Amino acid sequence: MSRKFFVGGNWKMNGDKKSLGELIQTMNAAKVDPNVEVVCGAPSIYLDFARSHLDAKFGVAAQNCYKVPKGAFTGEISPAMIKDCGVNWVILGHSERRHVFGESDELIGQKTAHALESGLGVIACIGEKLDEREGGITEKVVFAQTKVIADNVKDWSKVVLAYEPVWAIGTGKTASPQQAQEVHDKLRAWMKTNVSEAVANSVRIIYGGSVTGGTCKELASQKDVDGFLVGGASLKPEFIEIINAKA
Ligand code: PGA
């Protein structure tokens, strides 16, 4: 079983050319584990900037896209435009898209299908809210979200599944390694039953939610944790430590 460790940075709506330029310089100069796939999620207006300044060994991701190639959709960007900037990934279904901007499972599914058809890799995010965890329905929630994504995927080699419990995002409250492992294990079992054993064994399931230099190593040692999606800490030099969590 060889799942290449995957570390995504999600810059969200942060930074400017100066600070992101400095971050990029730090990353380009750093010693990073060559066995890790690294992708930085830049704000759409800085995709071109990020792609032209980041070393080619690092991937770049958009943080969202729309479900059609072009048209009268003011404010949106398409996978075709993302690819035109030399960018090969998109983050879809992030909890902020779901819960701040009200994106439905259905829309996230349609975006996933279109992004994949357009040749982008997709970092597909799922995760339960605090009341859902406390209500004992974590599995039900993440399986339902995963099903809508799975219904729209033909080629799983281009998909990374990001489990991000909403209560852990931006809160400083990282899931414990056991909590993360438990859900990742269940997601992999779901994939085995509902997609295929081969996909269950090969798909990367990454964890997101307040990952830091301090928490990354133990999380990374869990059997079914194949990497991270990192928000706050991806804007700091600490991101290098997280990339190198398994080194
Ligand atoms: P955080 O964000 O690391 O700041 O919690 C993670 C994410 O939203 O992807």
Coordinates of N, CA, C and O and ligand atoms in Angstrom, one line a residue, residues 10 12 94 96 164 168-171 208-211 229-233, ligand 1:
N10 N -4.1 25.8 3.1 CA -5.3 26.5 2.7 C -5.1 27.9 3.2 O -5.3 28.2 4.4
K12 N -6.8 30.5 2.6 CA -8.1 31.1 2.8 C -8.0 32.6 2.2 O -7.3 32.8 1.3
H94 N -15.2 22.9 1.1 CA -14.7 23.3 2.4 C -15.8 23.7 3.3 O -16.8 24.3 2.9
E96 N -16.2 26.2 5.2 CA -16.6 27.6 5.1 C -17.5 27.8 3.8 O -18.4 28.7 3.9
E164 N -12.4 17.1 7.8 CA -12.2 18.3 8.6 C -13.4 18.5 9.5 O -14.3 19.1 9.1
A168 N -13.1 21.7 14.7 CA -11.7 21.7 14.9 C -11.0 22.8 14.0 O -9.9 23.1 14.1
I169 N -11.8 23.3 13.1 CA -11.3 24.3 12.1 C -11.2 25.7 12.7 O -12.1 26.3 13.1
G170 N -9.9 26.2 12.7 CA -9.7 27.5 13.2 C -10.0 27.8 14.6 O -10.0 28.9 15.1
T171 N -10.1 26.7 15.4 CA -10.5 26.8 16.8 C -9.3 26.5 17.8 O -9.5 26.8 18.9
G208 N -7.9 17.7 8.5 CA -7.7 19.1 8.7 C -8.5 19.6 9.9 O -9.5 19.1 10.2
G209 N -7.9 20.6 10.5 CA -8.6 21.2 11.7 C -7.5 21.5 12.7 O -7.1 20.6 13.5
S210 N -7.0 22.7 12.7 CA -6.0 23.2 13.7 C -4.8 22.3 13.8 O -4.2 22.1 14.9
V211 N -4.3 21.8 12.7 CA -3.0 21.1 12.6 C -1.9 22.1 12.9 O -1.9 23.2 12.3
L229 N -4.8 18.9 5.7 CA -5.1 20.2 5.1 C -5.0 21.2 6.2 O -5.6 21.1 7.2
V230 N -4.1 22.2 6.0 CA -3.7 23.1 7.0 C -4.1 24.5 6.7 O -3.8 25.0 5.6
G231 N -4.8 25.2 7.6 CA -5.2 26.6 7.4 C -4.2 27.5 8.0 O -3.2 27.8 7.4
G232 N -4.5 28.0 9.2 CA -3.7 29.0 9.9 C -2.2 28.7 9.8 O -1.4 29.6 9.5
A233 N -1.8 27.5 10.1 CA -0.3 27.2 10.2 C 0.3 27.1 8.8 O 1.5 27.2 8.7
Ligands
PGA1 P1 -7.1 25.5 10.4 O1 -7.9 25.4 9.0 O2 -5.9 24.7 10.2 O3 -6.8 26.9 10.5 O4 -8.0 24.9 11.5 C1 -8.0 24.1 8.3 C2 -8.9 24.3 7.1 O5 -9.9 25.0 7.2 O6 -8.6 23.7 6.1

